[in-house]
Amino acid sequence: MRLSSFFLPTLKETPTEAQIVSHRLMLRAGMIRQTSAGIYAWLPLGHRVLKKIEQIVREEQNAAGAQELLMPTIQSADLWRESGRYDDYGKEMLRITDRHEREMLFGPTNEEMITDIFRSFVKSYRQLPLNLYHIQWKFRDEIRPRFGVMRGREFLMKDAYSFDIDADSARRSYQKMFLAYLRTYARLGLKAIPMRADTGPIGGDLSHEFIILAETGESGVFCHKDWMELDVLKDAPNVEDDLQPFFDQVTAIYAATDEKHDAATCPVAESDLVSARGIEVGHIFNFGTKYSKPMNAVVAGPNGESIPVEMGSYGIGVSRLMGAIIEASHDDNGIIWPDSVAPFNVGLINLKVGDAETDRVCLDLYGKLQAAGLDVAYDDRDERPGAKFADMDLIGLPWQLVVGPRGLKSGVVELKRRATGEKEELSVEAALAKLTA
Ligand code: 5CA
């Protein structure tokens, strides 16, 4: 992509309405545009990152055996009356009346709809276990939308729903998602700590929130200080293995959100306990038959008896994750994207547009890098070098390749790693070799 034609409305000034760094940087880097309170348009740069995050989430769900489908955003109120949640959900639910005076709503989550799909088609225990997920926009009329995409009203969520014949099998489904979540966050360059959590309006009694520690986080959390240094995936099993030992080992290290934490009963000595703030990037629930019983989602068991299915649901805040990644990875100059979600792999900076040799080398590099499968943002704009460097640091691409007439005279270009600031001068060929290795 040539930056001369890329829609990248970066801001020079720091937007005053943004209270936290990720929101400020997303606005300054031209990634999002607020269209109403808590509702955002995703501009091309932000959209690229959103799609990358979504894809990693998708790959890990698929690897754990979940199957993707896509349910609509608009749901019928009648479905929610069946579970009893239509009235319970309160003002957070956006209620809509269609032209025939039918009551509809913009889905804040999909337990009822997936249960309805399930009961329409699945009739036998032989079709279980089953895990279905989608990645779809949700609407919750949050009383205080804030911090940009962190607490939006419209936001993108991955929500998966598991169906099992009994509690044992349901526990296994829960543990699979637990492991898939740890893998997902690791690929996003994040350290997420699974914490015992409250279940709120979703229900059930077994639940974990996945929390990224950050001063700007909205949740108060407590964990053993061992979590600070721990890499739980080092000895992680495969998804087909018995996951109980791994699950027991990880959950034995204390971590709880403030609703679940009780200083009086906490097993960790005060000197070993970390009290911090965190961003909730995922939440998983095992709620048994809370929806299957009232909605009559039953299957025939081995002896023909009618068995309400055991269910769980598993959410990841896909759009919130973008804010969380930036909170965890930035410096004074801008965003530092992990390679896995960067909107482009390389920023190619032409220091003197119009200089024949510089233009030639840049175009050559641009073509070759793309041919090697890299996404390249080629800064071919007629701008001062200072402005180009500042923009490139702001948008946070992992590599910057700087080409100018002076370097070319001595046969070199400059390669900078955004995360460390490390720079090296090397030949065009060596730069290419390093980037495409
Ligand atoms: N049905 C369940 C699991 S599928 C559910 O809705 N869980 S949830 O309410 O905890 O939401 C799942 C995830 O969505 C949260 O962990 C959080 O990361 C994200 N999320 C929730 N509310 C918002 C919001 N207002 N803005 C951005 N992300 C949100």
Coordinates of N, CA and C in Angstrom, one line a residue, residues 211-309:
I211 N -7.5 -11.9 32.2 CA -7.2 -10.5 32.5 C -5.8 -10.1 32.1
I212 N -5.7 -9.0 31.5 CA -4.4 -8.4 31.2 C -4.1 -7.4 32.2
L213 N -3.0 -7.5 33.0 CA -2.8 -6.5 34.0 C -2.4 -5.2 33.3
A214 N -3.1 -4.1 33.7 CA -2.8 -2.7 33.2 C -3.4 -1.7 34.2
E215 N -2.6 -0.7 34.4 CA -3.1 0.4 35.4 C -4.4 0.9 35.0
T216 N -4.7 1.0 33.7 CA -5.9 1.6 33.2 C -7.1 0.7 33.2
G217 N -6.8 -0.6 33.6 CA -7.9 -1.6 33.6 C -9.1 -1.2 34.4
E218 N -10.3 -1.7 34.1 CA -11.5 -1.4 34.8 C -11.7 -2.3 36.0
S219 N -11.1 -3.5 35.9 CA -11.3 -4.5 37.0 C -10.3 -4.4 38.0
G220 N -10.7 -4.6 39.3 CA -9.7 -4.8 40.4 C -9.5 -6.2 40.5
V221 N -8.2 -6.6 40.6 CA -7.9 -8.1 40.6 C -6.8 -8.4 41.7
F222 N -6.7 -9.6 42.1 CA -5.7 -10.1 43.0 C -5.1 -11.4 42.5
C223 N -3.8 -11.5 42.6 CA -3.2 -12.8 42.2 C -1.9 -13.0 43.0
H224 N -1.5 -14.3 43.0 CA -0.2 -14.6 43.6 C 0.9 -14.0 42.8
K225 N 2.0 -13.6 43.4 CA 3.0 -12.9 42.7 C 3.7 -13.9 41.7
D226 N 3.6 -15.2 41.9 CA 4.2 -16.1 41.0 C 3.7 -15.9 39.5
W227 N 2.5 -15.4 39.4 CA 1.9 -15.1 38.1 C 2.8 -14.2 37.3
M228 N 3.5 -13.3 37.9 CA 4.3 -12.3 37.2 C 5.3 -12.9 36.3
E229 N 5.9 -14.0 36.7 CA 7.0 -14.6 36.0 C 6.6 -15.8 35.2
L230 N 5.4 -16.2 35.3 CA 5.0 -17.5 34.9 C 4.6 -17.6 33.4
D231 N 5.1 -18.7 32.7 CA 4.6 -19.0 31.4 C 3.9 -20.3 31.4
V232 N 2.6 -20.3 31.6 CA 1.8 -21.5 31.8 C 1.8 -22.4 30.6
L233 N 2.1 -21.8 29.4 CA 2.0 -22.6 28.2 C 3.3 -23.4 27.9
K234 N 4.3 -23.2 28.8 CA 5.6 -23.9 28.5 C 5.4 -25.4 28.5
D235 N 4.6 -26.0 29.4 CA 4.4 -27.4 29.4 C 2.9 -27.8 29.1
A236 N 2.3 -27.0 28.2 CA 0.9 -27.2 28.0 C 0.7 -28.5 27.2
P237 N -0.4 -29.2 27.5 CA -0.8 -30.4 26.7 C -1.4 -30.0 25.4
N238 N -1.6 -31.1 24.6 CA -2.4 -30.9 23.4 C -3.9 -30.9 23.7
V239 N -4.7 -30.4 22.8 CA -6.1 -30.2 23.1 C -6.8 -31.6 23.2
E240 N -6.2 -32.6 22.6 CA -6.9 -33.9 22.7 C -6.5 -34.7 23.9
D241 N -5.5 -34.2 24.7 CA -5.0 -34.9 25.9 C -6.0 -34.7 27.0
D242 N -5.8 -35.4 28.1 CA -6.6 -35.1 29.3 C -6.1 -33.8 29.9
L243 N -7.0 -32.8 29.9 CA -6.6 -31.4 30.3 C -6.7 -31.1 31.8
Q244 N -7.3 -32.1 32.5 CA -7.5 -31.9 33.9 C -6.3 -31.5 34.7
P245 N -5.2 -32.3 34.5 CA -4.0 -31.9 35.3 C -3.5 -30.5 35.0
F246 N -3.4 -30.1 33.8 CA -3.0 -28.8 33.4 C -3.9 -27.7 34.0
F247 N -5.2 -28.0 33.9 CA -6.2 -27.0 34.4 C -6.0 -26.9 35.9
D248 N -5.8 -28.0 36.6 CA -5.7 -28.0 38.1 C -4.4 -27.2 38.4
Q249 N -3.3 -27.5 37.7 CA -2.1 -26.8 37.9 C -2.2 -25.3 37.8
V250 N -2.8 -24.9 36.7 CA -2.9 -23.4 36.4 C -3.8 -22.7 37.4
T251 N -4.9 -23.4 37.7 CA -5.9 -22.7 38.6 C -5.5 -22.8 40.0
A252 N -4.5 -23.6 40.3 CA -4.0 -23.7 41.7 C -3.3 -22.4 42.1
I253 N -2.8 -21.7 41.1 CA -2.1 -20.5 41.5 C -3.1 -19.4 41.6
Y254 N -3.2 -18.8 42.7 CA -4.3 -18.0 43.1 C -4.4 -16.7 42.1
A255 N -5.7 -16.5 41.7 CA -6.0 -15.3 40.9 C -7.5 -15.2 40.9
A256 N -8.0 -14.0 41.3 CA -9.4 -13.8 41.4 C -9.7 -12.3 41.2
T257 N -10.9 -12.1 40.6 CA -11.4 -10.7 40.4 C -11.9 -10.2 41.8
D258 N -12.0 -8.9 41.9 CA -12.4 -8.4 43.3 C -13.7 -8.9 43.8
E259 N -14.6 -9.2 42.8 CA -15.9 -9.8 43.3 C -15.7 -11.1 44.0
K260 N -14.8 -11.9 43.5 CA -14.5 -13.2 44.0 C -13.5 -13.3 45.2
H261 N -12.7 -12.2 45.3 CA -11.6 -12.2 46.3 C -12.2 -11.8 47.6
D262 N -11.7 -12.6 48.6 CA -12.1 -12.2 50.0 C -10.9 -12.3 50.9
A263 N -10.4 -11.1 51.4 CA -9.2 -11.1 52.1 C -9.2 -12.1 53.3
A264 N -10.4 -12.3 53.9 CA -10.5 -13.2 55.0 C -10.2 -14.6 54.7
T265 N -10.6 -15.1 53.5 CA -10.4 -16.5 53.2 C -9.3 -16.7 52.2
C266 N -8.7 -15.7 51.7 CA -7.6 -15.8 50.6 C -6.5 -16.7 51.2
P267 N -6.1 -17.7 50.4 CA -5.1 -18.6 50.9 C -3.6 -18.1 50.7
V268 N -3.5 -16.9 50.1 CA -2.1 -16.4 49.8 C -1.7 -15.4 50.9
A269 N -0.5 -15.6 51.4 CA 0.0 -14.6 52.4 C 0.1 -13.2 51.8
E270 N -0.2 -12.2 52.6 CA -0.3 -10.9 52.1 C 1.0 -10.4 51.4
S271 N 2.1 -10.9 51.8 CA 3.4 -10.5 51.2 C 3.5 -11.2 49.8
D272 N 2.8 -12.2 49.5 CA 2.9 -12.9 48.2 C 1.7 -12.4 47.3
L273 N 0.9 -11.6 47.8 CA -0.3 -11.2 47.0 C -0.2 -9.9 46.2
V274 N -0.5 -10.0 44.9 CA -0.4 -8.8 44.1 C -1.8 -8.2 44.0
S275 N -2.0 -7.0 44.3 CA -3.3 -6.3 44.0 C -3.1 -5.4 42.9
A276 N -3.9 -5.5 41.8 CA -3.6 -4.7 40.6 C -4.9 -4.4 39.9
R277 N -4.8 -3.7 38.8 CA -5.9 -3.5 37.9 C -5.7 -4.3 36.6
G278 N -6.8 -4.6 36.0 CA -6.7 -5.4 34.8 C -7.8 -5.2 33.8
I279 N -7.5 -5.6 32.5 CA -8.5 -5.5 31.4 C -9.1 -6.9 31.2
E280 N -10.4 -7.0 31.2 CA -11.0 -8.3 30.9 C -11.1 -8.5 29.4
V281 N -10.3 -9.4 28.9 CA -10.3 -9.7 27.5 C -11.1 -10.9 27.1
G282 N -11.5 -11.7 28.1 CA -12.3 -12.8 27.8 C -13.0 -13.3 29.0
H283 N -14.1 -14.1 28.8 CA -14.8 -14.6 30.0 C -15.5 -15.9 29.6
I284 N -15.3 -16.9 30.3 CA -15.9 -18.2 30.0 C -16.8 -18.7 31.1
F285 N -17.8 -19.4 30.7 CA -18.8 -19.8 31.7 C -19.2 -21.2 31.5
N286 N -19.5 -21.9 32.6 CA -20.1 -23.2 32.5 C -21.4 -23.1 33.3
F287 N -22.6 -23.1 32.6 CA -23.8 -22.9 33.3 C -24.8 -24.0 33.3
G288 N -24.3 -25.2 33.0 CA -25.2 -26.4 33.1 C -26.4 -26.3 32.2
T289 N -27.6 -26.4 32.8 CA -28.8 -26.5 32.1 C -29.6 -25.2 32.2
K290 N -29.0 -24.1 32.6 CA -29.7 -22.8 32.8 C -30.6 -22.4 31.6
Y291 N -30.1 -22.7 30.4 CA -30.9 -22.3 29.2 C -31.6 -23.5 28.6
S292 N -30.9 -24.7 28.7 CA -31.5 -25.9 28.0 C -32.8 -26.3 28.7
K293 N -32.9 -26.2 30.0 CA -34.1 -26.6 30.7 C -35.3 -25.7 30.3
P294 N -35.2 -24.4 30.5 CA -36.4 -23.6 30.2 C -36.7 -23.6 28.7
M295 N -35.7 -23.8 27.8 CA -35.9 -23.7 26.4 C -36.1 -25.1 25.8
N296 N -36.1 -26.1 26.6 CA -36.3 -27.5 26.2 C -35.3 -27.9 25.1
A297 N -34.1 -27.7 25.4 CA -33.0 -28.2 24.5 C -32.6 -29.6 25.0
V298 N -33.2 -30.6 24.6 CA -33.0 -32.0 25.1 C -32.5 -32.9 24.0
V299 N -31.8 -33.9 24.3 CA -31.4 -34.9 23.4 C -31.8 -36.3 23.9
A300 N -32.0 -37.3 23.0 CA -32.2 -38.6 23.5 C -30.9 -39.3 24.0
G301 N -30.9 -39.8 25.2 CA -29.7 -40.5 25.7 C -29.7 -41.9 25.2
P302 N -28.7 -42.7 25.7 CA -28.5 -44.1 25.2 C -29.7 -44.9 25.3
N303 N -30.5 -44.7 26.4 CA -31.7 -45.5 26.6 C -32.9 -44.8 26.1
G304 N -32.8 -43.8 25.3 CA -33.9 -43.2 24.8 C -34.5 -42.1 25.7
E305 N -33.9 -41.9 26.9 CA -34.4 -40.9 27.8 C -34.1 -39.5 27.4
S306 N -34.9 -38.6 27.8 CA -34.7 -37.2 27.3 C -33.8 -36.4 28.3
I307 N -32.7 -35.9 27.8 CA -31.7 -35.3 28.7 C -31.5 -33.9 28.3
P308 N -31.7 -32.9 29.2 CA -31.4 -31.5 28.9 C -29.8 -31.4 28.7
V309 N -29.4 -30.7 27.7 CA -27.9 -30.6 27.5 C -27.2 -29.7 28.5

